[in-house]
Amino acid sequence: NSLIQSSYSLDIVEQRLILLAIVQARETQKGLTENSLLEVHASSYINTFNVEKHTAYTVLKEASKSLFDRYVTYHDTNPKTGKDRSFHCRWVHKIGYEDKSGTVYLSFTPDIVPLITRLEENFTKYEIEQISKLTSIYAIRLYELLIQWRSRGKTPTFDLDLFRSQLGVEDGQYK
């Protein structure tokens, strides 16, 4: 759950693009590695999120530019000292867009691949259809944060500052 509990700010299209890439990697059954060049077609975006063709082409092209600069902050425990550490890493190390087909090509960074792989191995799996109707990045993040507690039947009390960070709410936003 390191990835779900991490802090990041993505817009709705970037978040959806990442989710579609993960689904695409799963469906190919080739596994996800740092060398995997994933393809997300505009048709997948159109069908999954019920948007117009022109809209999908436009937003995917923009997201393919902006996602390259996005990063995630995650925490883990130093195995030598037992102390908490914080890391920042980019989501993708390569991303491109093909105009004619409306296809985004991307490779996740070596730091992100194991986090996604562990996410799939653990109980926090969810199907993209469950979030396809959500139109707010905050709603998607809230869903992700809550679904990891599904098997326990109750959620813990969230620290407000940590919760705001996990939702990607910037300082000064939504006082």
PDB file of N, CA and C in Angstrom, residues 38-137:
ATOM      1  N   LEU A  38       4.243   0.535 -22.425  1.00  0.00           N
ATOM      2  CA  LEU A  38       2.797   0.315 -22.412  1.00  0.00           C
ATOM      3  C   LEU A  38       2.114   1.245 -23.402  1.00  0.00           C
ATOM      4  N   GLU A  39       1.018   0.772 -23.964  1.00  0.00           N
ATOM      5  CA  GLU A  39       0.239   1.564 -24.912  1.00  0.00           C
ATOM      6  C   GLU A  39      -1.158   1.789 -24.350  1.00  0.00           C
ATOM      7  N   VAL A  40      -1.577   3.041 -24.325  1.00  0.00           N
ATOM      8  CA  VAL A  40      -2.942   3.375 -23.940  1.00  0.00           C
ATOM      9  C   VAL A  40      -3.574   4.083 -25.125  1.00  0.00           C
ATOM     10  N   HIS A  41      -4.589   3.450 -25.697  1.00  0.00           N
ATOM     11  CA  HIS A  41      -5.247   3.993 -26.879  1.00  0.00           C
ATOM     12  C   HIS A  41      -6.400   4.914 -26.482  1.00  0.00           C
ATOM     13  N   ALA A  42      -6.623   5.911 -27.299  1.00  0.00           N
ATOM     14  CA  ALA A  42      -7.727   6.833 -27.048  1.00  0.00           C
ATOM     15  C   ALA A  42      -9.048   6.080 -26.956  1.00  0.00           C
ATOM     16  N   SER A  43      -9.197   5.012 -27.728  1.00  0.00           N
ATOM     17  CA  SER A  43     -10.443   4.241 -27.691  1.00  0.00           C
ATOM     18  C   SER A  43     -10.693   3.664 -26.289  1.00  0.00           C
ATOM     19  N   SER A  44      -9.640   3.245 -25.601  1.00  0.00           N
ATOM     20  CA  SER A  44      -9.792   2.752 -24.226  1.00  0.00           C
ATOM     21  C   SER A  44     -10.278   3.863 -23.311  1.00  0.00           C
ATOM     22  N   TYR A  45      -9.687   5.041 -23.488  1.00  0.00           N
ATOM     23  CA  TYR A  45     -10.081   6.192 -22.668  1.00  0.00           C
ATOM     24  C   TYR A  45     -11.543   6.558 -22.941  1.00  0.00           C
ATOM     25  N   ILE A  46     -11.922   6.567 -24.217  1.00  0.00           N
ATOM     26  CA  ILE A  46     -13.292   6.907 -24.620  1.00  0.00           C
ATOM     27  C   ILE A  46     -14.282   5.920 -24.013  1.00  0.00           C
ATOM     28  N   ASN A  47     -13.995   4.619 -24.166  1.00  0.00           N
ATOM     29  CA  ASN A  47     -14.921   3.587 -23.698  1.00  0.00           C
ATOM     30  C   ASN A  47     -14.992   3.494 -22.181  1.00  0.00           C
ATOM     31  N   THR A  48     -13.873   3.667 -21.525  1.00  0.00           N
ATOM     32  CA  THR A  48     -13.848   3.526 -20.064  1.00  0.00           C
ATOM     33  C   THR A  48     -14.470   4.725 -19.361  1.00  0.00           C
ATOM     34  N   PHE A  49     -14.181   5.919 -19.863  1.00  0.00           N
ATOM     35  CA  PHE A  49     -14.606   7.126 -19.148  1.00  0.00           C
ATOM     36  C   PHE A  49     -15.719   7.890 -19.856  1.00  0.00           C
ATOM     37  N   ASN A  50     -16.251   7.307 -20.933  1.00  0.00           N
ATOM     38  CA  ASN A  50     -17.419   7.864 -21.625  1.00  0.00           C
ATOM     39  C   ASN A  50     -17.220   9.330 -22.024  1.00  0.00           C
ATOM     40  N   VAL A  51     -16.141   9.587 -22.768  1.00  0.00           N
ATOM     41  CA  VAL A  51     -15.872  10.928 -23.258  1.00  0.00           C
ATOM     42  C   VAL A  51     -15.896  10.928 -24.778  1.00  0.00           C
ATOM     43  N   GLU A  52     -16.019  12.109 -25.354  1.00  0.00           N
ATOM     44  CA  GLU A  52     -16.033  12.256 -26.807  1.00  0.00           C
ATOM     45  C   GLU A  52     -14.652  11.970 -27.387  1.00  0.00           C
ATOM     46  N   LYS A  53     -14.631  11.528 -28.642  1.00  0.00           N
ATOM     47  CA  LYS A  53     -13.380  11.176 -29.314  1.00  0.00           C
ATOM     48  C   LYS A  53     -12.410  12.349 -29.339  1.00  0.00           C
ATOM     49  N   HIS A  54     -12.888  13.514 -29.746  1.00  0.00           N
ATOM     50  CA  HIS A  54     -12.014  14.691 -29.838  1.00  0.00           C
ATOM     51  C   HIS A  54     -11.442  15.043 -28.461  1.00  0.00           C
ATOM     52  N   THR A  55     -12.280  14.967 -27.450  1.00  0.00           N
ATOM     53  CA  THR A  55     -11.838  15.256 -26.084  1.00  0.00           C
ATOM     54  C   THR A  55     -10.735  14.299 -25.663  1.00  0.00           C
ATOM     55  N   ALA A  56     -10.926  13.017 -25.927  1.00  0.00           N
ATOM     56  CA  ALA A  56      -9.934  12.011 -25.528  1.00  0.00           C
ATOM     57  C   ALA A  56      -8.589  12.281 -26.193  1.00  0.00           C
ATOM     58  N   TYR A  57      -8.590  12.565 -27.493  1.00  0.00           N
ATOM     59  CA  TYR A  57      -7.339  12.831 -28.202  1.00  0.00           C
ATOM     60  C   TYR A  57      -6.635  14.050 -27.605  1.00  0.00           C
ATOM     61  N   THR A  58      -7.390  15.088 -27.346  1.00  0.00           N
ATOM     62  CA  THR A  58      -6.813  16.330 -26.820  1.00  0.00           C
ATOM     63  C   THR A  58      -6.243  16.138 -25.421  1.00  0.00           C
ATOM     64  N   VAL A  59      -7.028  15.542 -24.519  1.00  0.00           N
ATOM     65  CA  VAL A  59      -6.568  15.429 -23.131  1.00  0.00           C
ATOM     66  C   VAL A  59      -5.434  14.422 -22.982  1.00  0.00           C
ATOM     67  N   LEU A  60      -5.435  13.364 -23.777  1.00  0.00           N
ATOM     68  CA  LEU A  60      -4.343  12.393 -23.706  1.00  0.00           C
ATOM     69  C   LEU A  60      -3.035  12.993 -24.214  1.00  0.00           C
ATOM     70  N   LYS A  61      -3.127  13.803 -25.237  1.00  0.00           N
ATOM     71  CA  LYS A  61      -1.920  14.461 -25.749  1.00  0.00           C
ATOM     72  C   LYS A  61      -1.333  15.385 -24.686  1.00  0.00           C
ATOM     73  N   GLU A  62      -2.182  16.164 -24.029  1.00  0.00           N
ATOM     74  CA  GLU A  62      -1.722  17.066 -22.972  1.00  0.00           C
ATOM     75  C   GLU A  62      -1.175  16.285 -21.775  1.00  0.00           C
ATOM     76  N   ALA A  63      -1.867  15.223 -21.393  1.00  0.00           N
ATOM     77  CA  ALA A  63      -1.424  14.420 -20.243  1.00  0.00           C
ATOM     78  C   ALA A  63      -0.086  13.749 -20.529  1.00  0.00           C
ATOM     79  N   SER A  64       0.152  13.392 -21.785  1.00  0.00           N
ATOM     80  CA  SER A  64       1.429  12.757 -22.116  1.00  0.00           C
ATOM     81  C   SER A  64       2.583  13.736 -21.957  1.00  0.00           C
ATOM     82  N   LYS A  65       2.300  15.020 -22.058  1.00  0.00           N
ATOM     83  CA  LYS A  65       3.335  16.040 -21.828  1.00  0.00           C
ATOM     84  C   LYS A  65       3.524  16.309 -20.335  1.00  0.00           C
ATOM     85  N   SER A  66       2.429  16.478 -19.626  1.00  0.00           N
ATOM     86  CA  SER A  66       2.518  16.886 -18.220  1.00  0.00           C
ATOM     87  C   SER A  66       2.928  15.743 -17.287  1.00  0.00           C
ATOM     88  N   LEU A  67       2.564  14.515 -17.614  1.00  0.00           N
ATOM     89  CA  LEU A  67       2.866  13.393 -16.730  1.00  0.00           C
ATOM     90  C   LEU A  67       4.368  13.164 -16.593  1.00  0.00           C
ATOM     91  N   PHE A  68       5.123  13.536 -17.598  1.00  0.00           N
ATOM     92  CA  PHE A  68       6.575  13.349 -17.544  1.00  0.00           C
ATOM     93  C   PHE A  68       7.194  14.112 -16.367  1.00  0.00           C
ATOM     94  N   ASP A  69       6.614  15.243 -15.993  1.00  0.00           N
ATOM     95  CA  ASP A  69       7.161  16.072 -14.917  1.00  0.00           C
ATOM     96  C   ASP A  69       6.582  15.758 -13.542  1.00  0.00           C
ATOM     97  N   ARG A  70       5.624  14.871 -13.455  1.00  0.00           N
ATOM     98  CA  ARG A  70       4.981  14.565 -12.171  1.00  0.00           C
ATOM     99  C   ARG A  70       5.812  13.585 -11.361  1.00  0.00           C
ATOM    100  N   TYR A  71       5.699  13.715 -10.046  1.00  0.00           N
ATOM    101  CA  TYR A  71       6.418  12.808  -9.163  1.00  0.00           C
ATOM    102  C   TYR A  71       5.519  12.373  -8.017  1.00  0.00           C
ATOM    103  N   VAL A  72       5.959  11.345  -7.340  1.00  0.00           N
ATOM    104  CA  VAL A  72       5.249  10.808  -6.194  1.00  0.00           C
ATOM    105  C   VAL A  72       6.224  10.792  -5.015  1.00  0.00           C
ATOM    106  N   THR A  73       5.701  11.032  -3.826  1.00  0.00           N
ATOM    107  CA  THR A  73       6.487  10.938  -2.599  1.00  0.00           C
ATOM    108  C   THR A  73       5.953   9.753  -1.809  1.00  0.00           C
ATOM    109  N   TYR A  74       6.828   8.796  -1.542  1.00  0.00           N
ATOM    110  CA  TYR A  74       6.397   7.629  -0.779  1.00  0.00           C
ATOM    111  C   TYR A  74       7.351   7.383   0.386  1.00  0.00           C
ATOM    112  N   HIS A  75       6.850   6.619   1.342  1.00  0.00           N
ATOM    113  CA  HIS A  75       7.615   6.337   2.559  1.00  0.00           C
ATOM    114  C   HIS A  75       7.854   4.839   2.666  1.00  0.00           C
ATOM    115  N   ASP A  76       8.983   4.502   3.251  1.00  0.00           N
ATOM    116  CA  ASP A  76       9.237   3.121   3.627  1.00  0.00           C
ATOM    117  C   ASP A  76      10.125   3.124   4.866  1.00  0.00           C
ATOM    118  N   THR A  77      10.480   1.938   5.312  1.00  0.00           N
ATOM    119  CA  THR A  77      11.315   1.801   6.498  1.00  0.00           C
ATOM    120  C   THR A  77      12.704   1.341   6.082  1.00  0.00           C
ATOM    121  N   ASN A  78      13.702   2.035   6.581  1.00  0.00           N
ATOM    122  CA  ASN A  78      15.079   1.664   6.311  1.00  0.00           C
ATOM    123  C   ASN A  78      15.335   0.310   6.987  1.00  0.00           C
ATOM    124  N   PRO A  79      15.681  -0.723   6.207  1.00  0.00           N
ATOM    125  CA  PRO A  79      15.859  -2.047   6.819  1.00  0.00           C
ATOM    126  C   PRO A  79      17.036  -2.117   7.795  1.00  0.00           C
ATOM    127  N   LYS A  80      17.993  -1.220   7.657  1.00  0.00           N
ATOM    128  CA  LYS A  80      19.162  -1.234   8.549  1.00  0.00           C
ATOM    129  C   LYS A  80      18.885  -0.552   9.884  1.00  0.00           C
ATOM    130  N   THR A  81      18.138   0.567   9.829  1.00  0.00           N
ATOM    131  CA  THR A  81      17.933   1.362  11.042  1.00  0.00           C
ATOM    132  C   THR A  81      16.521   1.265  11.609  1.00  0.00           C
ATOM    133  N   GLY A  82      15.557   0.833  10.772  1.00  0.00           N
ATOM    134  CA  GLY A  82      14.169   0.785  11.214  1.00  0.00           C
ATOM    135  C   GLY A  82      13.480   2.134  11.181  1.00  0.00           C
ATOM    136  N   LYS A  83      14.166   3.150  10.668  1.00  0.00           N
ATOM    137  CA  LYS A  83      13.603   4.504  10.633  1.00  0.00           C
ATOM    138  C   LYS A  83      12.844   4.737   9.327  1.00  0.00           C
ATOM    139  N   ASP A  84      11.844   5.629   9.429  1.00  0.00           N
ATOM    140  CA  ASP A  84      11.047   6.002   8.271  1.00  0.00           C
ATOM    141  C   ASP A  84      11.886   6.841   7.313  1.00  0.00           C
ATOM    142  N   ARG A  85      11.757   6.555   6.016  1.00  0.00           N
ATOM    143  CA  ARG A  85      12.417   7.378   5.006  1.00  0.00           C
ATOM    144  C   ARG A  85      11.383   7.846   3.999  1.00  0.00           C
ATOM    145  N   SER A  86      11.693   8.947   3.363  1.00  0.00           N
ATOM    146  CA  SER A  86      10.819   9.552   2.368  1.00  0.00           C
ATOM    147  C   SER A  86      11.580   9.668   1.052  1.00  0.00           C
ATOM    148  N   PHE A  87      10.943   9.221  -0.035  1.00  0.00           N
ATOM    149  CA  PHE A  87      11.553   9.292  -1.352  1.00  0.00           C
ATOM    150  C   PHE A  87      10.647  10.033  -2.321  1.00  0.00           C
ATOM    151  N   HIS A  88      11.245  10.736  -3.254  1.00  0.00           N
ATOM    152  CA  HIS A  88      10.533  11.359  -4.364  1.00  0.00           C
ATOM    153  C   HIS A  88      11.014  10.683  -5.639  1.00  0.00           C
ATOM    154  N   CYS A  89      10.079  10.293  -6.495  1.00  0.00           N
ATOM    155  CA  CYS A  89      10.473   9.741  -7.794  1.00  0.00           C
ATOM    156  C   CYS A  89       9.418  10.091  -8.833  1.00  0.00           C
ATOM    157  N   ARG A  90       9.857  10.119 -10.066  1.00  0.00           N
ATOM    158  CA  ARG A  90       8.934  10.391 -11.177  1.00  0.00           C
ATOM    159  C   ARG A  90       8.086   9.152 -11.455  1.00  0.00           C
ATOM    160  N   TRP A  91       6.927   9.380 -12.029  1.00  0.00           N
ATOM    161  CA  TRP A  91       6.050   8.290 -12.421  1.00  0.00           C
ATOM    162  C   TRP A  91       6.598   7.541 -13.637  1.00  0.00           C
ATOM    163  N   VAL A  92       7.005   8.302 -14.651  1.00  0.00           N
ATOM    164  CA  VAL A  92       7.440   7.683 -15.903  1.00  0.00           C
ATOM    165  C   VAL A  92       8.839   8.148 -16.262  1.00  0.00           C
ATOM    166  N   HIS A  93       9.580   7.288 -16.935  1.00  0.00           N
ATOM    167  CA  HIS A  93      10.891   7.717 -17.410  1.00  0.00           C
ATOM    168  C   HIS A  93      10.857   7.965 -18.916  1.00  0.00           C
ATOM    169  N   LYS A  94       9.753   7.533 -19.561  1.00  0.00           N
ATOM    170  CA  LYS A  94       9.594   7.796 -20.978  1.00  0.00           C
ATOM    171  C   LYS A  94       8.105   7.833 -21.282  1.00  0.00           C
ATOM    172  N   ILE A  95       7.704   8.815 -22.093  1.00  0.00           N
ATOM    173  CA  ILE A  95       6.303   8.913 -22.484  1.00  0.00           C
ATOM    174  C   ILE A  95       6.219   9.614 -23.830  1.00  0.00           C
ATOM    175  N   GLY A  96       5.338   9.137 -24.666  1.00  0.00           N
ATOM    176  CA  GLY A  96       5.171   9.734 -25.984  1.00  0.00           C
ATOM    177  C   GLY A  96       3.728   9.631 -26.438  1.00  0.00           C
ATOM    178  N   TYR A  97       3.424  10.363 -27.501  1.00  0.00           N
ATOM    179  CA  TYR A  97       2.061  10.394 -28.020  1.00  0.00           C
ATOM    180  C   TYR A  97       2.106  10.285 -29.537  1.00  0.00           C
ATOM    181  N   GLU A  98       1.239   9.471 -30.092  1.00  0.00           N
ATOM    182  CA  GLU A  98       1.122   9.295 -31.537  1.00  0.00           C
ATOM    183  C   GLU A  98      -0.173   9.955 -31.987  1.00  0.00           C
ATOM    184  N   ASP A  99      -0.040  11.040 -32.741  1.00  0.00           N
ATOM    185  CA  ASP A  99      -1.205  11.838 -33.139  1.00  0.00           C
ATOM    186  C   ASP A  99      -2.263  11.057 -33.905  1.00  0.00           C
ATOM    187  N   LYS A 100      -1.865  10.353 -34.919  1.00  0.00           N
ATOM    188  CA  LYS A 100      -2.840   9.706 -35.824  1.00  0.00           C
ATOM    189  C   LYS A 100      -3.727   8.694 -35.111  1.00  0.00           C
ATOM    190  N   SER A 101      -3.135   7.922 -34.198  1.00  0.00           N
ATOM    191  CA  SER A 101      -3.907   6.880 -33.530  1.00  0.00           C
ATOM    192  C   SER A 101      -4.431   7.298 -32.158  1.00  0.00           C
ATOM    193  N   GLY A 102      -3.924   8.419 -31.635  1.00  0.00           N
ATOM    194  CA  GLY A 102      -4.324   8.832 -30.289  1.00  0.00           C
ATOM    195  C   GLY A 102      -3.814   7.867 -29.238  1.00  0.00           C
ATOM    196  N   THR A 103      -2.591   7.397 -29.421  1.00  0.00           N
ATOM    197  CA  THR A 103      -2.013   6.412 -28.513  1.00  0.00           C
ATOM    198  C   THR A 103      -0.906   7.048 -27.674  1.00  0.00           C
ATOM    199  N   VAL A 104      -0.971   6.798 -26.383  1.00  0.00           N
ATOM    200  CA  VAL A 104       0.086   7.217 -25.472  1.00  0.00           C
ATOM    201  C   VAL A 104       0.958   5.988 -25.215  1.00  0.00           C
ATOM    202  N   TYR A 105       2.273   6.180 -25.304  1.00  0.00           N
ATOM    203  CA  TYR A 105       3.244   5.142 -24.993  1.00  0.00           C
ATOM    204  C   TYR A 105       3.985   5.583 -23.741  1.00  0.00           C
ATOM    205  N   LEU A 106       4.100   4.704 -22.762  1.00  0.00           N
ATOM    206  CA  LEU A 106       4.809   5.097 -21.547  1.00  0.00           C
ATOM    207  C   LEU A 106       5.507   3.925 -20.894  1.00  0.00           C
ATOM    208  N   SER A 107       6.570   4.255 -20.181  1.00  0.00           N
ATOM    209  CA  SER A 107       7.291   3.302 -19.341  1.00  0.00           C
ATOM    210  C   SER A 107       7.374   3.894 -17.948  1.00  0.00           C
ATOM    211  N   PHE A 108       6.969   3.100 -16.962  1.00  0.00           N
ATOM    212  CA  PHE A 108       7.087   3.545 -15.581  1.00  0.00           C
ATOM    213  C   PHE A 108       8.550   3.514 -15.161  1.00  0.00           C
ATOM    214  N   THR A 109       8.905   4.345 -14.193  1.00  0.00           N
ATOM    215  CA  THR A 109      10.279   4.373 -13.691  1.00  0.00           C
ATOM    216  C   THR A 109      10.562   3.105 -12.888  1.00  0.00           C
ATOM    217  N   PRO A 110      11.843   2.768 -12.740  1.00  0.00           N
ATOM    218  CA  PRO A 110      12.207   1.584 -11.957  1.00  0.00           C
ATOM    219  C   PRO A 110      11.715   1.643 -10.510  1.00  0.00           C
ATOM    220  N   ASP A 111      11.565   2.834  -9.945  1.00  0.00           N
ATOM    221  CA  ASP A 111      11.062   2.960  -8.568  1.00  0.00           C
ATOM    222  C   ASP A 111       9.564   2.676  -8.472  1.00  0.00           C
ATOM    223  N   ILE A 112       8.826   3.028  -9.511  1.00  0.00           N
ATOM    224  CA  ILE A 112       7.368   2.885  -9.492  1.00  0.00           C
ATOM    225  C   ILE A 112       6.934   1.446  -9.783  1.00  0.00           C
ATOM    226  N   VAL A 113       7.644   0.751 -10.658  1.00  0.00           N
ATOM    227  CA  VAL A 113       7.239  -0.599 -11.058  1.00  0.00           C
ATOM    228  C   VAL A 113       7.028  -1.527  -9.863  1.00  0.00           C
ATOM    229  N   PRO A 114       7.982  -1.626  -8.922  1.00  0.00           N
ATOM    230  CA  PRO A 114       7.728  -2.529  -7.785  1.00  0.00           C
ATOM    231  C   PRO A 114       6.553  -2.083  -6.919  1.00  0.00           C
ATOM    232  N   LEU A 115       6.319  -0.787  -6.821  1.00  0.00           N
ATOM    233  CA  LEU A 115       5.181  -0.303  -6.032  1.00  0.00           C
ATOM    234  C   LEU A 115       3.867  -0.732  -6.683  1.00  0.00           C
ATOM    235  N   ILE A 116       3.797  -0.646  -8.014  1.00  0.00           N
ATOM    236  CA  ILE A 116       2.590  -1.074  -8.729  1.00  0.00           C
ATOM    237  C   ILE A 116       2.438  -2.587  -8.626  1.00  0.00           C
ATOM    238  N   THR A 117       3.535  -3.311  -8.776  1.00  0.00           N
ATOM    239  CA  THR A 117       3.499  -4.767  -8.702  1.00  0.00           C
ATOM    240  C   THR A 117       3.039  -5.217  -7.322  1.00  0.00           C
ATOM    241  N   ARG A 118       3.561  -4.601  -6.277  1.00  0.00           N
ATOM    242  CA  ARG A 118       3.128  -4.941  -4.916  1.00  0.00           C
ATOM    243  C   ARG A 118       1.668  -4.574  -4.705  1.00  0.00           C
ATOM    244  N   LEU A 119       1.250  -3.476  -5.321  1.00  0.00           N
ATOM    245  CA  LEU A 119      -0.146  -3.055  -5.224  1.00  0.00           C
ATOM    246  C   LEU A 119      -1.052  -4.145  -5.787  1.00  0.00           C
ATOM    247  N   GLU A 120      -0.660  -4.712  -6.919  1.00  0.00           N
ATOM    248  CA  GLU A 120      -1.472  -5.756  -7.543  1.00  0.00           C
ATOM    249  C   GLU A 120      -1.465  -7.044  -6.735  1.00  0.00           C
ATOM    250  N   GLU A 121      -0.365  -7.335  -6.047  1.00  0.00           N
ATOM    251  CA  GLU A 121      -0.260  -8.567  -5.269  1.00  0.00           C
ATOM    252  C   GLU A 121      -1.061  -8.495  -3.976  1.00  0.00           C
ATOM    253  N   ASN A 122      -1.286  -7.299  -3.474  1.00  0.00           N
ATOM    254  CA  ASN A 122      -1.976  -7.148  -2.191  1.00  0.00           C
ATOM    255  C   ASN A 122      -3.477  -7.020  -2.375  1.00  0.00           C
ATOM    256  N   PHE A 123      -4.155  -6.811  -1.287  1.00  0.00           N
ATOM    257  CA  PHE A 123      -5.611  -6.831  -1.277  1.00  0.00           C
ATOM    258  C   PHE A 123      -6.238  -5.542  -1.782  1.00  0.00           C
ATOM    259  N   THR A 124      -5.456  -4.584  -2.236  1.00  0.00           N
ATOM    260  CA  THR A 124      -6.023  -3.312  -2.643  1.00  0.00           C
ATOM    261  C   THR A 124      -6.383  -3.270  -4.122  1.00  0.00           C
ATOM    262  N   LYS A 125      -6.424  -4.432  -4.787  1.00  0.00           N
ATOM    263  CA  LYS A 125      -6.835  -4.468  -6.182  1.00  0.00           C
ATOM    264  C   LYS A 125      -8.245  -3.909  -6.306  1.00  0.00           C
ATOM    265  N   TYR A 126      -8.447  -3.158  -7.353  1.00  0.00           N
ATOM    266  CA  TYR A 126      -9.806  -2.760  -7.675  1.00  0.00           C
ATOM    267  C   TYR A 126      -9.923  -2.629  -9.178  1.00  0.00           C
ATOM    268  N   GLU A 127     -11.099  -2.791  -9.651  1.00  0.00           N
ATOM    269  CA  GLU A 127     -11.326  -2.719 -11.088  1.00  0.00           C
ATOM    270  C   GLU A 127     -11.576  -1.273 -11.499  1.00  0.00           C
ATOM    271  N   ILE A 128     -11.072  -0.931 -12.647  1.00  0.00           N
ATOM    272  CA  ILE A 128     -11.161   0.448 -13.123  1.00  0.00           C
ATOM    273  C   ILE A 128     -12.617   0.882 -13.319  1.00  0.00           C
ATOM    274  N   GLU A 129     -13.500  -0.090 -13.592  1.00  0.00           N
ATOM    275  CA  GLU A 129     -14.918   0.253 -13.773  1.00  0.00           C
ATOM    276  C   GLU A 129     -15.502   0.905 -12.520  1.00  0.00           C
ATOM    277  N   GLN A 130     -14.951   0.546 -11.364  1.00  0.00           N
ATOM    278  CA  GLN A 130     -15.468   1.100 -10.119  1.00  0.00           C
ATOM    279  C   GLN A 130     -15.178   2.589  -9.978  1.00  0.00           C
ATOM    280  N   ILE A 131     -14.171   3.089 -10.656  1.00  0.00           N
ATOM    281  CA  ILE A 131     -13.857   4.516 -10.550  1.00  0.00           C
ATOM    282  C   ILE A 131     -14.138   5.267 -11.850  1.00  0.00           C
ATOM    283  N   SER A 132     -14.597   4.580 -12.871  1.00  0.00           N
ATOM    284  CA  SER A 132     -14.746   5.212 -14.182  1.00  0.00           C
ATOM    285  C   SER A 132     -15.750   6.366 -14.195  1.00  0.00           C
ATOM    286  N   LYS A 133     -16.709   6.349 -13.306  1.00  0.00           N
ATOM    287  CA  LYS A 133     -17.715   7.419 -13.262  1.00  0.00           C
ATOM    288  C   LYS A 133     -17.293   8.589 -12.368  1.00  0.00           C
ATOM    289  N   LEU A 134     -16.209   8.405 -11.608  1.00  0.00           N
ATOM    290  CA  LEU A 134     -15.742   9.473 -10.731  1.00  0.00           C
ATOM    291  C   LEU A 134     -15.058  10.546 -11.572  1.00  0.00           C
ATOM    292  N   THR A 135     -15.397  11.795 -11.341  1.00  0.00           N
ATOM    293  CA  THR A 135     -14.876  12.883 -12.176  1.00  0.00           C
ATOM    294  C   THR A 135     -13.960  13.823 -11.407  1.00  0.00           C
ATOM    295  N   SER A 136     -13.655  13.488 -10.184  1.00  0.00           N
ATOM    296  CA  SER A 136     -12.780  14.312  -9.361  1.00  0.00           C
ATOM    297  C   SER A 136     -11.574  13.493  -8.939  1.00  0.00           C
ATOM    298  N   ILE A 137     -10.410  14.071  -9.045  1.00  0.00           N
ATOM    299  CA  ILE A 137      -9.198  13.386  -8.611  1.00  0.00           C
ATOM    300  C   ILE A 137      -9.276  13.082  -7.110  1.00  0.00           C
TER     301      ILE A 137
END
